[in-house]
Amino acid sequence: MNITPELDDLRLFCVVARHRSFAETARELGVSKAVVSKRIALLEAAVHERLFHRSTRNVSLTAQGEIVHQWAQRILEDVDLMGEAISREKAAPSGLLRICSSTGFGRSRLAPALSALAWRHPQLEIQVELFDRLVDLVEEGFQLDIRLGHVREGNVIKRRIARNRRVLCASPAYLARCGTPRTLDDLKGHHCIPIRERDQDFGRWELEGPEGRVAIKVSGPLSANNGEIVRQWAIDGHGIILRSTWDVSREIEAGLLVPVLPAYYQQADVWAVYPSRLSVSAKVKVCVEFLEDWFERTGMNEGA
C-alpha cells in the first residue's frame, strides 16, 4: 500500500482527534470548518481508510483512526526533534510547546514564569491549558506538565523544579469559635474544607509528622475543586484547609489565616513531567531549566 500523507494534514488530524470536533479545530487553527473537513478527507484518501465516526455533535476515532493517531504523534514528534537537532547549535529553541498545569498554580505562579520565558525565547510558541485533573500527556498532545505532588505514571520523565509543601490553616475567627485542634484526631470533629487535587484522593489527607506518614479522613459541609475558592472560604471562617505554602503565605503573614498543627505537613513538590521520548527536546529542556531557575529566584522554595 502506498501511503503518503502530508505532514500538515497529520498535524490537523491530531488536533481534530484532541478536540473531537471539526468546529473546535477550525477555531484553534483559524481556518474554516470546510477546510478542516476537506483536509481530513484528503488524509483519509491517502491512507485508504475512514478515520473518524461523524455525528451532528462531534467526531470520534475509528479503530483505524486510533492506529493512525498513534503513529501520527510519533511521526510529528520525530520531525520536530529532527529539526531541533539540526538547528540546536546555531539557533535558539523554536516552535510549538504545549504545557499543562493545575488551575491555581498555573494562574498564580506558572503564568508569570512563562511570560518571562516568552520574552527570553521569542521563537517559542507557548500554549498553556489548566486543569484540575490528571492529564494523559501523549493522548492529549502535551509536551510538558508542571505538576504539584505525586507523579505515579510510568514512561515519563520527572524532574523536581521547586520544593513545596501543603500546610493546615484556618482563620482566627473559626478557631475562636470552634477551638484549635491539638491532635490529628481532633480534625475529625472540625469542619474541614477538602479540595479535589489532581494528585490525591478527595477528603483524605496524607500528612508527614513526628510519627512519619499518616492519613486521616476529613469532612465538612463545604468542598470545591478550586483552590482560590477553598482559600477564601477558610478566610471567611468556614473551616480548616490544607493548602500549599505558596498559596497561603501572604494570608498567614497578614493574620488572615493561622497555621494549625504546624508539626504536620504534606510534601507537594513541583515537578516537570514529560514523555520519555522528549528527553532530547531542546524546547522542553530550555523551558524546564528556565522554570527551575525562575522558581528559585522568586522564592518558590521558601518555607518548603
Tab-separated table of C-alpha atoms in Angstrom:
chain	number	residue	atom	x	y	z
A	1	MET	CA	0.000	0.000	0.000
A	2	ASN	CA	1.402	3.391	-0.974
A	3	ILE	CA	0.627	5.774	1.904
A	4	THR	CA	1.954	9.323	1.533
A	5	PRO	CA	0.036	11.673	3.870
A	6	GLU	CA	1.088	15.297	4.170
A	7	LEU	CA	2.671	16.324	7.489
A	8	ASP	CA	0.373	19.350	7.778
A	9	ASP	CA	-2.633	17.059	7.373
A	10	LEU	CA	-1.304	14.777	10.103
A	11	ARG	CA	-0.952	17.787	12.416
A	12	LEU	CA	-4.506	18.887	11.667
A	13	PHE	CA	-5.703	15.322	12.171
A	14	CYS	CA	-4.153	15.237	15.666
A	15	VAL	CA	-5.890	18.494	16.587
A	16	VAL	CA	-9.247	17.070	15.449
A	17	ALA	CA	-8.576	13.914	17.476
A	18	ARG	CA	-7.826	16.043	20.536
A	19	HIS	CA	-10.918	18.243	20.256
A	20	ARG	CA	-13.219	15.566	18.777
A	21	SER	CA	-14.696	18.385	16.745
A	22	PHE	CA	-14.126	19.899	13.316
A	23	ALA	CA	-15.552	23.229	14.514
A	24	GLU	CA	-13.229	23.484	17.534
A	25	THR	CA	-10.280	22.561	15.335
A	26	ALA	CA	-11.215	25.261	12.846
A	27	ARG	CA	-11.394	27.837	15.642
A	28	GLU	CA	-7.994	26.863	17.047
A	29	LEU	CA	-6.268	26.883	13.666
A	30	GLY	CA	-8.048	29.955	12.320
A	31	VAL	CA	-9.496	28.251	9.255
A	32	SER	CA	-12.999	27.358	8.115
A	33	LYS	CA	-14.737	24.142	9.087
A	34	ALA	CA	-14.916	23.309	5.370
A	35	VAL	CA	-11.115	23.447	5.117
A	36	VAL	CA	-10.771	21.078	8.087
A	37	SER	CA	-13.282	18.667	6.567
A	38	LYS	CA	-11.564	18.769	3.167
A	39	ARG	CA	-8.089	18.092	4.577
A	40	ILE	CA	-9.347	15.191	6.683
A	41	ALA	CA	-10.957	13.774	3.547
A	42	LEU	CA	-7.622	14.089	1.731
A	43	LEU	CA	-5.853	12.294	4.571
A	44	GLU	CA	-8.444	9.520	4.562
A	45	ALA	CA	-7.934	9.157	0.823
A	46	ALA	CA	-4.152	8.998	1.327
A	47	VAL	CA	-4.368	6.181	3.900
A	48	HIS	CA	-7.357	4.486	2.199
A	49	GLU	CA	-9.272	4.318	5.479
A	50	ARG	CA	-12.094	6.130	7.251
A	51	LEU	CA	-10.509	7.794	10.294
A	52	PHE	CA	-13.484	9.339	12.099
A	53	HIS	CA	-17.025	8.423	13.016
A	54	ARG	CA	-19.006	11.588	12.324
A	55	SER	CA	-22.175	12.767	14.096
A	56	THR	CA	-24.033	16.062	14.336
A	57	ARG	CA	-22.356	16.877	17.666
A	58	ASN	CA	-18.824	15.520	17.465
A	59	VAL	CA	-16.446	13.075	15.838
A	60	SER	CA	-14.616	10.087	17.275
A	61	LEU	CA	-11.737	7.982	16.025
A	62	THR	CA	-12.404	4.727	14.230
A	63	ALA	CA	-10.251	1.684	15.002
A	64	GLN	CA	-8.041	2.585	12.027
A	65	GLY	CA	-8.073	6.201	13.151
A	66	GLU	CA	-6.648	5.155	16.529
A	67	ILE	CA	-3.739	3.445	14.765
A	68	VAL	CA	-3.089	6.462	12.537
A	69	HIS	CA	-3.290	8.768	15.584
A	70	GLN	CA	-0.632	6.813	17.478
A	71	TRP	CA	1.733	6.818	14.512
A	72	ALA	CA	0.987	10.445	13.595
A	73	GLN	CA	2.008	11.611	17.071
A	74	ARG	CA	5.278	9.691	16.855
A	75	ILE	CA	5.999	10.901	13.314
A	76	LEU	CA	5.340	14.544	14.172
A	77	GLU	CA	7.406	14.370	17.358
A	78	ASP	CA	10.291	12.827	15.422
A	79	VAL	CA	10.094	15.519	12.741
A	80	ASP	CA	10.117	18.242	15.406
A	81	LEU	CA	13.042	16.632	17.213
A	82	MET	CA	14.946	16.282	13.944
A	83	GLY	CA	14.516	19.996	13.280
A	84	GLU	CA	15.682	20.821	16.792
A	85	ALA	CA	18.741	18.588	16.430
A	86	ILE	CA	19.708	20.242	13.147
A	87	SER	CA	19.338	23.782	14.465
A	88	ARG	CA	20.446	23.265	18.065
A	89	GLU	CA	23.961	24.608	17.554
A	90	LYS	CA	23.022	27.690	15.574
A	91	ALA	CA	19.576	28.798	16.692
A	92	ALA	CA	17.503	29.280	19.832
A	93	PRO	CA	14.712	26.782	20.548
A	94	SER	CA	11.631	27.466	18.462
A	95	GLY	CA	8.252	26.038	17.598
A	96	LEU	CA	5.151	24.974	19.480
A	97	LEU	CA	5.395	23.971	23.150
A	98	ARG	CA	2.128	22.749	24.705
A	99	ILE	CA	2.136	22.906	28.515
A	100	CYS	CA	-0.499	21.939	31.079
A	101	SER	CA	-0.772	22.507	34.818
A	102	SER	CA	-3.295	22.847	37.630
A	103	THR	CA	-5.590	25.869	37.666
A	104	GLY	CA	-4.445	27.660	40.814
A	105	PHE	CA	-0.711	27.143	40.387
A	106	GLY	CA	-0.944	27.797	36.670
A	107	ARG	CA	-2.610	31.154	37.132
A	108	SER	CA	-0.616	32.488	40.060
A	109	ARG	CA	2.889	31.060	39.588
A	110	LEU	CA	3.358	29.402	36.220
A	111	ALA	CA	1.826	32.165	34.073
A	112	PRO	CA	4.306	34.898	35.184
A	113	ALA	CA	7.200	32.495	34.668
A	114	LEU	CA	6.082	31.618	31.144
A	115	SER	CA	5.639	35.300	30.375
A	116	ALA	CA	9.300	35.804	31.210
A	117	LEU	CA	10.218	32.715	29.181
A	118	ALA	CA	8.393	34.145	26.165
A	119	TRP	CA	10.475	37.322	26.363
A	120	ARG	CA	13.674	35.307	26.692
A	121	HIS	CA	12.837	32.970	23.781
A	122	PRO	CA	10.505	34.765	21.368
A	123	GLN	CA	10.847	31.960	18.809
A	124	LEU	CA	8.835	29.659	21.071
A	125	GLU	CA	5.079	29.364	20.553
A	126	ILE	CA	3.753	28.594	24.036
A	127	GLN	CA	0.273	27.155	24.573
A	128	VAL	CA	-0.953	26.614	28.147
A	129	GLU	CA	-4.035	24.766	29.351
A	130	LEU	CA	-5.040	24.452	33.008
A	131	PHE	CA	-6.928	21.510	34.504
A	132	ASP	CA	-7.943	20.246	37.928
A	133	ARG	CA	-7.492	16.647	36.794
A	134	LEU	CA	-4.656	14.411	35.713
A	135	VAL	CA	-3.713	14.735	32.061
A	136	ASP	CA	-2.593	11.994	29.679
A	137	LEU	CA	0.327	13.810	28.074
A	138	VAL	CA	0.611	11.628	24.980
A	139	GLU	CA	-3.100	11.137	24.362
A	140	GLU	CA	-3.914	14.833	24.804
A	141	GLY	CA	-0.895	16.108	22.920
A	142	PHE	CA	1.012	17.936	25.675
A	143	GLN	CA	4.783	18.046	25.800
A	144	LEU	CA	5.124	19.204	29.395
A	145	ASP	CA	3.076	19.024	32.605
A	146	ILE	CA	4.024	21.278	35.536
A	147	ARG	CA	2.597	19.322	38.439
A	148	LEU	CA	2.406	19.576	42.218
A	149	GLY	CA	2.519	16.457	44.367
A	150	HIS	CA	2.997	12.861	43.302
A	151	VAL	CA	3.934	11.522	39.860
A	152	ARG	CA	2.679	7.955	39.669
A	153	GLU	CA	2.576	7.019	35.993
A	154	GLY	CA	5.428	5.285	34.212
A	155	ASN	CA	7.008	6.005	30.829
A	156	VAL	CA	7.539	9.656	31.759
A	157	ILE	CA	10.481	11.684	32.940
A	158	LYS	CA	10.019	13.757	36.076
A	159	ARG	CA	12.317	16.493	37.312
A	160	ARG	CA	11.749	18.427	40.522
A	161	ILE	CA	11.932	22.121	39.774
A	162	ALA	CA	10.843	23.548	43.146
A	163	ARG	CA	10.235	22.363	46.683
A	164	ASN	CA	6.811	22.918	48.173
A	165	ARG	CA	4.630	21.639	50.971
A	166	ARG	CA	0.979	21.938	51.963
A	167	VAL	CA	0.118	23.141	55.462
A	168	LEU	CA	-3.005	23.186	57.614
A	169	CYS	CA	-4.513	26.561	58.426
A	170	ALA	CA	-7.752	28.303	59.385
A	171	SER	CA	-8.961	31.804	60.184
A	172	PRO	CA	-8.654	33.251	63.697
A	173	ALA	CA	-12.450	33.640	63.756
A	174	TYR	CA	-13.032	29.952	63.062
A	175	LEU	CA	-10.520	28.860	65.721
A	176	ALA	CA	-12.042	31.245	68.265
A	177	ARG	CA	-15.485	29.826	67.533
A	178	CYS	CA	-14.657	26.119	67.234
A	179	GLY	CA	-11.378	25.713	69.119
A	180	THR	CA	-7.867	24.882	67.940
A	181	PRO	CA	-7.077	21.219	67.130
A	182	ARG	CA	-4.337	19.770	69.301
A	183	THR	CA	-4.028	16.359	67.622
A	184	LEU	CA	-4.795	14.932	64.200
A	185	ASP	CA	-7.775	13.077	65.640
A	186	ASP	CA	-9.234	16.443	66.645
A	187	LEU	CA	-9.674	17.224	62.928
A	188	LYS	CA	-12.476	14.650	62.795
A	189	GLY	CA	-14.583	16.952	64.961
A	190	HIS	CA	-13.886	20.063	62.872
A	191	HIS	CA	-15.212	21.461	59.642
A	192	CYS	CA	-12.508	20.777	57.078
A	193	ILE	CA	-12.741	22.054	53.511
A	194	PRO	CA	-11.366	19.387	51.162
A	195	ILE	CA	-10.392	20.112	47.589
A	196	ARG	CA	-10.227	17.750	44.646
A	197	GLU	CA	-6.499	17.926	43.945
A	198	ARG	CA	-5.018	16.295	40.863
A	199	ASP	CA	-2.689	14.088	42.905
A	200	GLN	CA	-4.696	12.849	45.906
A	201	ASP	CA	-7.922	11.179	46.999
A	202	PHE	CA	-10.770	13.548	47.804
A	203	GLY	CA	-11.261	14.070	51.547
A	204	ARG	CA	-8.215	12.001	52.529
A	205	TRP	CA	-5.248	13.972	53.777
A	206	GLU	CA	-1.870	12.200	53.867
A	207	LEU	CA	0.493	14.101	56.139
A	208	GLU	CA	4.089	13.888	57.299
A	209	GLY	CA	4.566	14.319	61.043
A	210	PRO	CA	6.635	13.322	64.082
A	211	GLU	CA	5.432	9.722	63.745
A	212	GLY	CA	6.047	9.536	60.000
A	213	ARG	CA	3.389	9.461	57.306
A	214	VAL	CA	-0.202	9.305	58.478
A	215	ALA	CA	-3.559	9.550	56.710
A	216	ILE	CA	-6.779	10.999	58.026
A	217	LYS	CA	-10.264	11.214	56.564
A	218	VAL	CA	-11.734	14.717	56.809
A	219	SER	CA	-15.129	16.148	56.037
A	220	GLY	CA	-17.225	19.283	56.263
A	221	PRO	CA	-20.228	20.986	54.691
A	222	LEU	CA	-18.136	22.760	52.052
A	223	SER	CA	-15.826	21.382	49.354
A	224	ALA	CA	-14.653	22.501	45.923
A	225	ASN	CA	-12.286	21.685	43.070
A	226	ASN	CA	-10.735	25.154	43.015
A	227	GLY	CA	-8.021	26.314	45.397
A	228	GLU	CA	-8.932	30.003	45.290
A	229	ILE	CA	-12.478	29.218	46.417
A	230	VAL	CA	-11.263	26.979	49.245
A	231	ARG	CA	-8.763	29.583	50.463
A	232	GLN	CA	-11.418	32.301	50.530
A	233	TRP	CA	-13.849	30.067	52.415
A	234	ALA	CA	-11.154	29.484	55.023
A	235	ILE	CA	-10.536	33.241	55.321
A	236	ASP	CA	-14.300	33.683	55.749
A	237	GLY	CA	-14.207	31.347	58.751
A	238	HIS	CA	-15.809	28.208	57.350
A	239	GLY	CA	-13.144	25.690	58.351
A	240	ILE	CA	-9.643	24.236	58.102
A	241	ILE	CA	-7.820	23.816	54.805
A	242	LEU	CA	-4.690	22.052	53.544
A	243	ARG	CA	-3.021	24.357	51.046
A	244	SER	CA	0.408	24.953	49.553
A	245	THR	CA	2.703	27.427	51.257
A	246	TRP	CA	2.890	29.485	48.067
A	247	ASP	CA	-0.905	29.801	48.131
A	248	VAL	CA	-1.423	30.921	51.754
A	249	SER	CA	1.872	32.506	52.868
A	250	ARG	CA	0.621	36.079	52.334
A	251	GLU	CA	-2.607	35.405	54.204
A	252	ILE	CA	-0.681	33.864	57.106
A	253	GLU	CA	1.696	36.847	57.222
A	254	ALA	CA	-1.306	39.200	57.217
A	255	GLY	CA	-3.032	37.286	60.023
A	256	LEU	CA	-5.997	36.303	57.873
A	257	LEU	CA	-5.072	32.627	58.352
A	258	VAL	CA	-3.323	30.865	61.224
A	259	PRO	CA	-1.277	27.657	60.982
A	260	VAL	CA	-2.923	24.615	62.561
A	261	LEU	CA	-0.945	21.589	63.824
A	262	PRO	CA	2.320	23.024	62.418
A	263	ALA	CA	4.198	19.761	63.071
A	264	TYR	CA	2.234	18.181	60.214
A	265	TYR	CA	2.514	18.925	56.514
A	266	GLN	CA	2.066	17.317	53.098
A	267	GLN	CA	5.000	17.178	50.683
A	268	ALA	CA	3.898	18.641	47.343
A	269	ASP	CA	6.979	19.491	45.322
A	270	VAL	CA	6.686	20.998	41.847
A	271	TRP	CA	7.646	18.602	39.060
A	272	ALA	CA	8.233	18.980	35.355
A	273	VAL	CA	6.770	15.844	33.767
A	274	TYR	CA	7.221	14.958	30.102
A	275	PRO	CA	7.166	11.886	27.845
A	276	SER	CA	10.456	9.989	27.805
A	277	ARG	CA	10.697	10.399	24.015
A	278	LEU	CA	11.062	14.152	24.535
A	279	SER	CA	14.123	13.859	26.755
A	280	VAL	CA	16.238	15.233	23.893
A	281	SER	CA	13.870	18.076	23.037
A	282	ALA	CA	15.628	21.437	23.181
A	283	LYS	CA	12.297	23.214	23.741
A	284	VAL	CA	11.437	21.097	26.757
A	285	LYS	CA	14.963	21.314	28.170
A	286	VAL	CA	15.101	25.112	27.892
A	287	CYS	CA	11.657	25.516	29.446
A	288	VAL	CA	12.328	23.168	32.365
A	289	GLU	CA	15.691	24.751	33.179
A	290	PHE	CA	14.202	28.248	32.934
A	291	LEU	CA	11.332	27.365	35.292
A	292	GLU	CA	13.695	25.776	37.791
A	293	ASP	CA	15.800	28.948	37.873
A	294	TRP	CA	12.723	31.211	37.934
A	295	PHE	CA	11.136	29.499	40.940
A	296	GLU	CA	14.462	29.593	42.782
A	297	ARG	CA	14.925	33.323	42.114
A	298	THR	CA	11.336	34.236	43.007
A	299	GLY	CA	11.366	32.431	46.352
A	300	MET	CA	9.214	29.446	45.422
A	301	ASN	CA	11.311	27.200	47.687
A	302	GLU	CA	10.782	29.359	50.763
A	303	GLY	CA	9.066	27.553	53.594
A	304	ALA	CA	9.482	24.148	51.947
